[in-house]
Coordinates of C-alpha atoms in Angstrom, one line a residue:
M7 CA -3.5 25.6 -9.7
T8 CA -2.1 23.4 -6.7
E9 CA 1.0 22.0 -5.6
V10 CA 0.2 18.3 -6.8
L11 CA -3.4 17.1 -8.1
I12 CA -4.2 13.3 -7.3
V13 CA -6.4 11.4 -9.3
G14 CA -8.3 8.8 -7.9
A15 CA -9.6 8.7 -4.6
G16 CA -8.8 5.2 -3.7
P17 CA -7.0 4.0 -0.6
A18 CA -3.5 4.9 -2.0
G19 CA -4.8 8.4 -2.7
L20 CA -6.8 9.5 0.2
L21 CA -3.7 7.9 2.1
L22 CA -1.3 10.0 -0.1
A23 CA -3.5 13.0 0.5
G24 CA -3.0 12.9 4.0
E25 CA 0.9 12.6 3.5
L26 CA 1.4 15.3 1.7
R27 CA -1.0 17.6 3.7
L28 CA 1.1 16.7 7.1
A29 CA 4.0 18.3 5.0
G30 CA 1.4 21.3 4.6
V31 CA 1.8 20.8 0.1
D32 CA -1.2 21.9 -0.9
T33 CA -3.2 19.0 -2.3
V34 CA -6.5 18.6 -5.0
V35 CA -7.6 15.5 -5.3
V36 CA -10.1 14.5 -8.2
E37 CA -12.4 11.5 -8.0
R38 CA -14.5 10.6 -11.2
D39 CA -17.6 8.9 -8.9
A40 CA -19.5 11.4 -7.5
Q41 CA -19.8 9.0 -4.2
R42 CA -18.0 6.0 -2.6
P43 CA -19.4 2.6 -3.9
D44 CA -21.9 1.2 -2.4
F45 CA -20.3 -2.1 -3.1
C46 CA -16.6 -3.3 -1.1
R47 CA -14.0 -4.8 -3.1
G48 CA -11.4 -5.8 -0.5
F49 CA -11.8 -7.1 3.5
N50 CA -8.4 -7.4 4.5
L51 CA -5.7 -5.3 6.0
N52 CA -2.3 -7.3 6.1
A53 CA 0.2 -7.0 8.9
R54 CA 2.7 -4.7 6.9
A55 CA 0.0 -2.1 5.6
L56 CA -1.2 -2.0 9.5
D57 CA 2.3 -1.1 10.6
L58 CA 2.4 1.6 8.3
L59 CA -0.5 2.9 9.1
A60 CA 0.4 2.5 13.0
R61 CA 2.9 5.5 12.2
R62 CA 0.6 8.0 11.6
G63 CA -1.7 6.9 14.2
L64 CA -4.3 5.6 11.7
A65 CA -4.2 1.7 12.7
E66 CA -5.8 1.7 16.5
R67 CA -9.4 2.7 15.3
L68 CA -8.9 0.4 12.3
V69 CA -7.7 -2.6 14.8
G70 CA -10.9 -1.5 17.3
E71 CA -13.2 -2.4 14.4
G72 CA -12.1 -5.3 12.4
W73 CA -11.6 -9.1 13.4
Q74 CA -8.2 -10.1 13.7
V75 CA -7.1 -13.5 12.0
P76 CA -3.6 -15.1 12.9
H77 CA -2.5 -15.9 9.9
A78 CA -1.7 -14.8 6.1
A79 CA -3.4 -15.4 3.0
F80 CA -2.0 -18.0 0.9
S81 CA -3.2 -19.7 -2.2
G82 CA -2.5 -23.0 -3.4
L83 CA -0.5 -24.6 -0.4
P84 CA -2.5 -27.0 1.8
V85 CA -1.0 -25.1 5.2
T86 CA -1.5 -22.4 7.1
L87 CA 1.0 -19.3 7.4
T88 CA 1.2 -18.1 11.0
L89 CA 1.8 -14.8 11.5
A90 CA 3.3 -15.4 15.1
G91 CA 6.9 -14.7 15.7
T92 CA 6.8 -12.6 11.5
H93 CA 8.7 -9.0 12.2
T94 CA 5.8 -6.9 12.7
D95 CA 4.0 -5.0 15.9
H96 CA 0.6 -6.6 13.9
P97 CA 0.8 -10.4 13.9
Y98 CA -2.5 -10.6 11.9
S99 CA -4.2 -10.2 9.2
L100 CA -7.7 -7.8 9.9
G101 CA -11.0 -8.1 8.5
I102 CA -12.4 -4.9 7.6
P103 CA -13.9 -3.7 4.5
Q104 CA -12.1 -1.4 2.2
T105 CA -14.8 1.1 2.4
R106 CA -14.1 1.6 6.0
V107 CA -10.6 2.0 5.4
E108 CA -11.1 4.7 3.0
E109 CA -13.8 6.6 5.1
V110 CA -10.7 6.8 7.5
L111 CA -8.7 8.3 5.3
E112 CA -10.6 10.4 3.2
A113 CA -11.3 11.8 6.9
H114 CA -7.7 12.0 8.1
A115 CA -7.1 13.9 4.9
R116 CA -9.9 16.2 4.9
D117 CA -9.1 17.3 8.4
L118 CA -5.6 17.9 7.3
G119 CA -6.6 20.3 4.9
A120 CA -6.8 18.3 1.3
D121 CA -9.3 19.4 -1.3
I122 CA -11.3 16.2 -2.4
R123 CA -13.9 16.7 -5.0
R124 CA -15.8 14.1 -6.1
G125 CA -17.7 13.7 -8.9
H126 CA -14.4 15.4 -11.0
Q127 CA -12.9 13.5 -14.2
L128 CA -9.8 13.5 -15.3
R129 CA -9.7 14.1 -18.9
S130 CA -6.5 14.7 -20.4
L131 CA -2.6 15.8 -19.2
E132 CA 0.1 17.5 -20.3
Q133 CA 3.4 18.4 -18.8
D134 CA 6.7 20.3 -19.3
S135 CA 9.5 21.0 -17.7
E136 CA 8.1 23.1 -14.6
S137 CA 4.3 21.7 -14.2
V138 CA 1.4 19.1 -15.3
T139 CA -1.8 20.9 -16.9
A140 CA -4.8 18.0 -16.8
T141 CA -8.4 19.1 -17.9
V142 CA -11.2 17.9 -15.5
S143 CA -14.7 17.4 -16.5
T144 CA -18.3 17.7 -13.9
G145 CA -21.6 17.7 -14.6
D146 CA -21.7 21.9 -14.9
G147 CA -18.3 21.2 -17.6
E148 CA -14.6 21.5 -17.7
Y149 CA -11.8 23.2 -16.3
R150 CA -8.0 23.0 -15.8
V151 CA -5.8 22.7 -13.1
R152 CA -1.9 23.6 -13.0
A153 CA -0.2 21.9 -10.7
G154 CA 3.5 21.4 -9.9
Y155 CA 3.1 17.1 -9.8
L156 CA 0.4 15.0 -10.8
V157 CA -0.3 11.6 -9.2
G158 CA -2.0 9.0 -10.6
C159 CA -3.9 6.7 -8.1
D160 CA -6.6 5.8 -10.9
G161 CA -6.8 2.0 -10.9
G162 CA -5.5 -0.6 -13.2
R163 CA -7.4 1.3 -16.6
S164 CA -5.3 4.1 -15.7
T165 CA -6.2 7.6 -17.5
V166 CA -3.1 8.8 -16.6
R167 CA -0.7 6.1 -17.1
K168 CA -2.2 6.0 -20.6
Q169 CA -2.1 9.9 -21.2
A170 CA 1.8 9.6 -19.8
G171 CA 2.6 7.3 -22.4
I172 CA 3.8 5.3 -19.6
E173 CA 4.3 1.0 -20.8
F174 CA 2.2 -1.2 -19.0
P175 CA 3.8 -4.5 -19.8
G176 CA 3.2 -8.0 -18.7
T177 CA 0.7 -10.8 -19.1
E178 CA -2.9 -10.8 -20.7
A179 CA -5.4 -13.0 -18.5
T180 CA -5.8 -16.3 -19.2
R181 CA -8.6 -17.3 -17.4
F182 CA -11.1 -15.5 -15.3
S183 CA -13.2 -15.7 -12.7
L184 CA -17.1 -14.6 -11.5
L185 CA -17.5 -12.6 -8.3
G186 CA -20.9 -12.2 -7.2
D187 CA -22.0 -10.4 -3.2
V188 CA -25.5 -12.5 -2.9
E189 CA -28.0 -14.3 -0.8
F190 CA -28.8 -17.9 -0.6
A191 CA -32.4 -18.8 -1.2
D192 CA -31.6 -21.8 1.6
P193 CA -28.8 -20.3 4.0
Q194 CA -27.4 -23.8 4.5
A195 CA -26.9 -24.4 0.6
L196 CA -23.2 -24.5 1.0
P197 CA -21.0 -24.6 3.6
F198 CA -18.1 -21.2 4.3
G199 CA -15.2 -22.1 2.6
A200 CA -14.5 -23.9 -0.8
T201 CA -16.6 -26.8 -2.4
T202 CA -15.7 -28.5 -5.3
G203 CA -18.3 -30.2 -7.3
P204 CA -18.2 -32.1 -10.8
G205 CA -17.6 -29.0 -13.0
G206 CA -15.1 -26.7 -10.9
T207 CA -15.2 -25.1 -7.3
V208 CA -17.1 -22.2 -5.5
F209 CA -15.7 -20.6 -2.7
V210 CA -18.5 -19.0 -0.4
I211 CA -16.9 -16.1 2.2
P212 CA -19.2 -15.1 5.1
R213 CA -19.8 -11.0 5.2
P214 CA -21.9 -8.7 7.0
G215 CA -25.3 -9.8 5.6
Y216 CA -24.5 -11.8 2.5
L217 CA -22.5 -14.3 0.8
R218 CA -19.2 -13.3 -1.5
V219 CA -19.7 -16.3 -3.8
I220 CA -16.0 -16.8 -6.7
T221 CA -16.4 -19.5 -9.1
T222 CA -14.2 -20.0 -12.7
D223 CA -15.9 -18.0 -15.8
R224 CA -15.1 -20.7 -18.3
Q225 CA -16.8 -19.3 -21.4
P226 CA -15.8 -15.0 -20.6
P227 CA -17.6 -13.3 -23.6
A228 CA -15.2 -11.7 -26.0
D229 CA -15.2 -8.1 -24.7
K230 CA -14.7 -8.4 -21.1
D231 CA -16.5 -5.5 -20.0
T232 CA -19.7 -7.0 -20.7
P233 CA -21.6 -6.8 -17.7
V234 CA -21.9 -9.8 -15.4
T235 CA -25.4 -11.0 -14.6
L236 CA -27.4 -13.0 -11.7
D237 CA -28.2 -15.4 -14.3
L238 CA -24.7 -15.9 -15.3
L239 CA -23.4 -16.7 -12.1
Q240 CA -26.3 -19.0 -11.6
A241 CA -25.0 -21.1 -14.4
A242 CA -21.6 -21.0 -13.5
V243 CA -22.6 -22.3 -9.8
D244 CA -24.6 -24.4 -11.0
G245 CA -22.1 -26.0 -13.8
A246 CA -19.2 -26.2 -10.9
L247 CA -21.3 -28.1 -8.3
G248 CA -23.7 -30.3 -10.4
R249 CA -26.7 -29.3 -9.1
H250 CA -28.6 -26.3 -8.4
V251 CA -28.2 -23.7 -5.7
E252 CA -30.2 -20.8 -5.9
L253 CA -29.0 -16.9 -5.4
R254 CA -30.7 -14.3 -5.1
A255 CA -30.5 -10.4 -4.0
A256 CA -27.2 -9.4 -5.5
R257 CA -25.4 -6.6 -4.4
W258 CA -22.5 -6.7 -6.8
L259 CA -21.5 -9.0 -9.8
T260 CA -18.1 -8.4 -11.8
R261 CA -15.2 -10.5 -13.4
F262 CA -12.0 -10.6 -12.9
G263 CA -8.5 -12.3 -14.2
N264 CA -5.2 -13.5 -13.5
A265 CA -3.1 -10.5 -15.6
A266 CA -0.2 -9.5 -14.0
R267 CA 1.7 -6.1 -15.3
L268 CA 3.9 -3.7 -14.1
A269 CA 4.2 -0.3 -15.2
S270 CA 8.3 0.6 -16.6
E271 CA 8.1 4.0 -14.9
Y272 CA 6.3 4.8 -11.8
V273 CA 8.0 8.4 -12.2
R274 CA 8.1 9.9 -15.4
G275 CA 8.7 14.0 -15.8
R276 CA 6.0 15.1 -13.2
V277 CA 3.5 12.4 -13.6
I278 CA 3.6 9.9 -11.0
L279 CA 2.1 6.8 -10.4
A280 CA 1.0 4.7 -7.5
G281 CA -1.2 1.8 -6.8
D282 CA -3.2 -0.2 -9.3
A283 CA -2.1 2.3 -11.8
A284 CA 1.5 1.2 -11.7
H285 CA 0.6 -2.6 -10.9
I286 CA -2.1 -4.9 -11.5
H287 CA -1.4 -9.1 -10.5
P288 CA -4.1 -11.6 -9.7
P289 CA -5.9 -11.7 -6.7
A290 CA -4.0 -14.3 -4.8
G291 CA -2.9 -13.4 -1.5
A292 CA -5.5 -10.4 -1.2
I293 CA -2.9 -8.1 -1.4
G294 CA -3.8 -5.2 -3.8
V295 CA -5.0 -2.8 -1.0
N296 CA -2.1 -3.2 1.1
V297 CA 0.7 -2.6 -1.8
A298 CA -1.4 0.5 -2.7
L299 CA -1.2 2.0 0.7
D300 CA 2.8 1.0 0.7
D301 CA 3.5 2.8 -2.5
A302 CA 1.8 6.1 -1.2
F303 CA 3.7 6.0 2.4
N304 CA 6.9 5.3 0.2
L305 CA 5.6 8.1 -1.8
G306 CA 4.4 10.9 -0.1
W307 CA 7.3 11.7 2.0
K308 CA 9.5 12.2 -1.0
L309 CA 7.0 14.2 -3.1
A310 CA 6.5 16.6 -0.5
A311 CA 10.1 17.1 -0.2
T312 CA 10.7 17.5 -3.8
V313 CA 7.8 20.0 -3.8
R314 CA 9.7 22.0 -0.7
G315 CA 12.8 22.2 -2.8
T316 CA 14.7 20.5 0.6
A317 CA 15.3 16.4 -1.4
P318 CA 18.4 15.8 -2.7
A319 CA 18.0 15.2 -6.4
H320 CA 17.5 11.9 -6.3
L321 CA 15.2 11.0 -4.1
L322 CA 11.8 11.2 -6.2
D323 CA 13.7 8.5 -8.5
S324 CA 14.2 6.4 -5.4
Y325 CA 10.7 5.6 -5.4
H326 CA 10.8 4.1 -8.4
A327 CA 13.7 2.2 -7.5
E328 CA 12.2 1.2 -4.2
R329 CA 8.7 0.1 -5.0
H330 CA 8.7 -0.9 -8.6
A331 CA 11.6 -3.6 -7.3
A332 CA 8.4 -4.6 -4.9
G333 CA 5.5 -4.3 -7.4
A334 CA 7.4 -7.0 -9.1
R335 CA 8.0 -9.2 -6.5
V336 CA 4.1 -8.6 -5.6
L337 CA 3.6 -10.2 -9.3
A338 CA 6.0 -13.0 -9.0
N339 CA 4.1 -14.2 -5.8
T340 CA 0.9 -13.7 -7.0
R341 CA 1.3 -15.5 -9.9
A342 CA 3.5 -18.3 -8.3
Q343 CA -0.1 -18.7 -5.9
V344 CA -1.9 -18.8 -9.0
L345 CA -0.1 -21.7 -10.7
L346 CA 0.0 -23.8 -7.5
G347 CA -3.7 -23.5 -6.9
D348 CA -3.9 -24.7 -10.7
A349 CA -1.1 -27.4 -9.8
D350 CA -0.9 -30.3 -12.6
D351 CA 1.5 -33.4 -12.3
R352 CA 4.5 -31.2 -13.3
L353 CA 4.1 -28.8 -10.5
G354 CA 2.9 -31.3 -7.8
P355 CA 6.9 -31.6 -7.0
I356 CA 6.8 -27.8 -6.1
T357 CA 3.5 -28.3 -4.5
D358 CA 5.5 -30.8 -2.0
L359 CA 8.6 -28.6 -1.6
L360 CA 6.6 -25.9 -0.7
T361 CA 4.6 -27.7 1.8
R362 CA 7.6 -29.6 3.5
I363 CA 9.1 -26.3 3.8
A364 CA 6.2 -24.4 5.2
G365 CA 6.1 -27.2 7.5
H366 CA 9.2 -25.8 9.7
P367 CA 8.6 -23.2 11.5
A368 CA 11.3 -20.9 10.1
G369 CA 10.2 -21.7 6.9
N370 CA 6.6 -21.0 7.5
R371 CA 7.4 -17.4 8.6
A372 CA 9.7 -16.4 5.8
L373 CA 6.9 -17.5 3.3
A374 CA 5.0 -15.4 5.3
E375 CA 6.6 -12.3 5.7
T376 CA 7.4 -12.6 1.6
I377 CA 4.0 -12.3 0.6
T378 CA 2.5 -10.0 3.0
G379 CA 5.6 -7.6 2.4
L380 CA 7.2 -8.1 6.0
D381 CA 10.6 -8.6 4.5
T382 CA 10.4 -5.3 2.2
R383 CA 14.1 -3.8 2.8
Y384 CA 15.1 -0.6 1.1
E385 CA 18.8 -0.2 -0.2
M386 CA 20.6 2.2 2.3
C387 CA 23.9 3.7 2.4
P388 CA 27.4 1.5 2.9
G389 CA 27.4 1.0 6.5
S390 CA 26.2 -1.3 9.2
D391 CA 25.0 -5.0 8.5
H392 CA 22.8 -4.7 11.2
P393 CA 19.2 -6.5 10.2
W394 CA 17.0 -3.4 10.9
L395 CA 19.0 -1.3 8.0
G396 CA 16.4 -0.9 5.5
R397 CA 13.5 -2.6 7.4
L398 CA 11.1 -1.1 9.2
A399 CA 11.9 -0.3 12.4
P400 CA 10.3 -2.1 15.4
D401 CA 7.6 0.4 17.7
L402 CA 10.2 0.8 20.3
A403 CA 9.3 1.5 23.8
L404 CA 11.7 4.3 24.6
T405 CA 12.0 6.3 28.0
T406 CA 12.7 9.9 28.0
G407 CA 12.4 12.9 30.2
G408 CA 8.6 12.5 29.8
G409 CA 8.1 9.4 30.5
V410 CA 7.5 6.4 27.9
V411 CA 6.4 6.9 24.4
R412 CA 6.4 4.7 21.3
L413 CA 8.5 5.1 18.2
A414 CA 5.8 4.9 16.0
G415 CA 3.7 8.0 18.1
L416 CA 7.4 10.0 17.3
L417 CA 6.5 9.1 13.4
A418 CA 3.2 10.7 13.4
S419 CA 4.3 14.2 11.7
G420 CA 5.4 12.8 9.2
R421 CA 9.0 13.9 9.3
G422 CA 12.3 12.2 10.2
V423 CA 13.4 10.8 13.7
L424 CA 16.9 10.5 15.0
L425 CA 17.0 8.5 18.2
D426 CA 20.3 9.7 20.4
L427 CA 20.6 6.3 22.6
T428 CA 23.9 7.6 24.0
G429 CA 22.6 10.2 26.9
G430 CA 25.6 12.5 25.8
G431 CA 23.9 14.7 23.3
A432 CA 26.8 14.3 20.8
V433 CA 24.5 12.5 18.4
R434 CA 22.2 15.7 18.6
E435 CA 24.8 18.3 18.1
S436 CA 26.4 16.1 14.9
A437 CA 23.2 16.3 13.5
A438 CA 22.0 20.0 14.4
G439 CA 22.2 20.8 10.5
W440 CA 18.9 18.9 9.5
A441 CA 16.8 20.0 12.7
D442 CA 14.6 21.5 10.5
R443 CA 14.0 18.3 8.8
V444 CA 14.5 15.3 11.1
D445 CA 13.4 15.6 15.1
T446 CA 16.4 14.4 17.7
V447 CA 14.9 12.5 20.5
T448 CA 16.9 11.6 23.4
A449 CA 15.9 8.8 25.0
A450 CA 16.7 5.5 26.6
C451 CA 15.6 2.0 24.7
P452 CA 15.9 -0.6 27.9
D453 CA 14.7 -3.8 25.4
H454 CA 18.1 -3.1 23.0
P455 CA 20.8 -1.5 25.5
E456 CA 23.0 -2.5 22.9
L457 CA 21.5 0.5 20.4
R458 CA 23.4 4.2 20.4
A459 CA 21.5 5.8 17.9
V460 CA 19.0 5.1 15.3
L461 CA 18.2 7.5 12.3
L462 CA 14.8 6.5 10.9
R463 CA 13.0 7.8 7.4
P464 CA 9.7 9.9 7.7
D465 CA 8.2 5.9 6.6
G466 CA 9.8 4.5 9.6
H467 CA 12.8 2.5 7.4
T468 CA 15.8 2.3 9.0
A469 CA 18.4 4.6 7.2
W470 CA 21.2 4.4 9.6
L471 CA 21.8 3.0 13.0
R472 CA 25.0 3.0 15.5
T473 CA 25.5 -0.2 18.1
A474 CA 28.2 -0.3 20.6
G475 CA 31.5 0.1 18.9
G476 CA 29.9 0.1 16.0
D477 CA 29.3 2.9 13.2
H478 CA 30.4 6.8 13.9
V479 CA 29.1 10.2 12.7
D480 CA 30.7 9.9 9.4
G481 CA 28.4 7.5 8.3
L482 CA 25.3 9.4 9.9
H483 CA 26.1 12.7 7.9
Q484 CA 26.3 10.2 4.5
A485 CA 22.5 9.1 5.5
L486 CA 21.4 12.4 6.3
R487 CA 22.7 14.1 3.0
H488 CA 21.4 10.9 0.9
W489 CA 17.6 11.0 2.3
Y490 CA 17.3 14.9 3.6
G491 CA 19.8 16.5 1.6
P492 CA 22.5 19.0 2.5
A493 CA 22.7 20.6 6.4
V494 CA 21.6 24.2 6.4
A495 CA 24.6 26.0 7.9
A496 CA 24.5 27.5 11.2
G497 CA 22.4 30.8 10.9
A498 CA 21.0 30.5 7.8
A499 CA 17.2 30.2 7.3
P500 CA 16.1 26.9 7.6
A501 CA 13.5 25.4 5.0
E502 CA 10.2 26.4 5.2
R503 CA 8.0 24.3 7.6
C504 CA 4.5 24.6 7.2
H505 CA 1.8 23.9 9.4
P506 CA -0.4 20.9 7.8
R507 CA -3.3 23.6 8.4
A508 CA -1.8 26.9 7.5
R509 CA -1.9 25.9 3.6
R510 CA -5.3 24.9 1.7
A511 CA -5.2 23.6 -1.7

């Protein structure tokens, strides 16, 4: 038995496991692969993902290992989208292998006590009103796990999604590409970037010790799962270029398409979806891993509060409301990039219009924030129209009695944070009934003297704030009840608060 069973030890599953363990929730992760793959699917963390990881102290070690690119990836426009001036603490894309990201997230989750089982594959699941029972197979046989909740982080062909009967509407792939991590017999045969020949385009991306080559699969087989061979990739590259460029030493060969699908429900009873299990989309913009991390970060604290019994009734449903809408936006902007990349005469005017918009600093910034998710803004309780409301709060420098601290560091525990910037203690007193779920910090914010108080959800999004002459305590109470449930009466036993290492799955 466990409180939460996570299926899939990719970025979403591993980050979610860490988030649940921060709240003391018993967590088991099952992963069908006995070992992490020896190939790397992605190499990009965007500014939004880095901002989120920084709220748990996980970004710095990755930033120190990767390489920083001060713009966002965008397909189909002959412009560069700069991240300078965007609403982020990390105005760059970080080049770092997905495998390394997973290593860091797994070490973090294990350190907090998550039980991660590799070589364990979900076979089936059943749920009732109180729990989910999963059948899991290993090389030694099968066993059953009963969990309060089960989260599918098991990819685009999710067994969890299929077993739960959740629909996956969208569009079928209409075109396919071949990808190979290879070496060139002649290292100077092709330059990095795109090379267009009489039969198509070949993209060459440098990777540590090898090259990633991508080109169109013009004659995909009837069975799209047919393995890609080096001979097939070789023929496709030669056909596109109209000449022979010898490939060798293949490390990974695969085929991908431009299908776009979005799960109809992110939450069905006690079964929840995150990452590629909830959405698939064209790879334009290199957004996949980043959206998966965003899902897990949004879900973790909500599911933990639900398991602990402190969550208001709607809290888990808000995961679907917020992240389903975000998934729809990702599908829309990645499909738009594919269309722009295939632009014919009919789409030429749209390409020209967007290019001219991107030529203006404000337009360039807006497009960059849109495709990276930096413009993410969740609906909050009515009140202030401050531009931070609903958005990820910046990593403010705060002056406390103990010295200068950063806002991101205050969120590392995974709890809500209320900043009392009045210096009078009234804000702290008004939130006393939520002290078991929200940490109140008295501080000054020299960079924003107009602020009087700020309430942050555990994911760092601003749930309420007060400026000079702005919203009063009634709005704070409304926001606290909405996101954290009712106050604990004076003298009542507080909600259980577990140290992350106090309980193991």
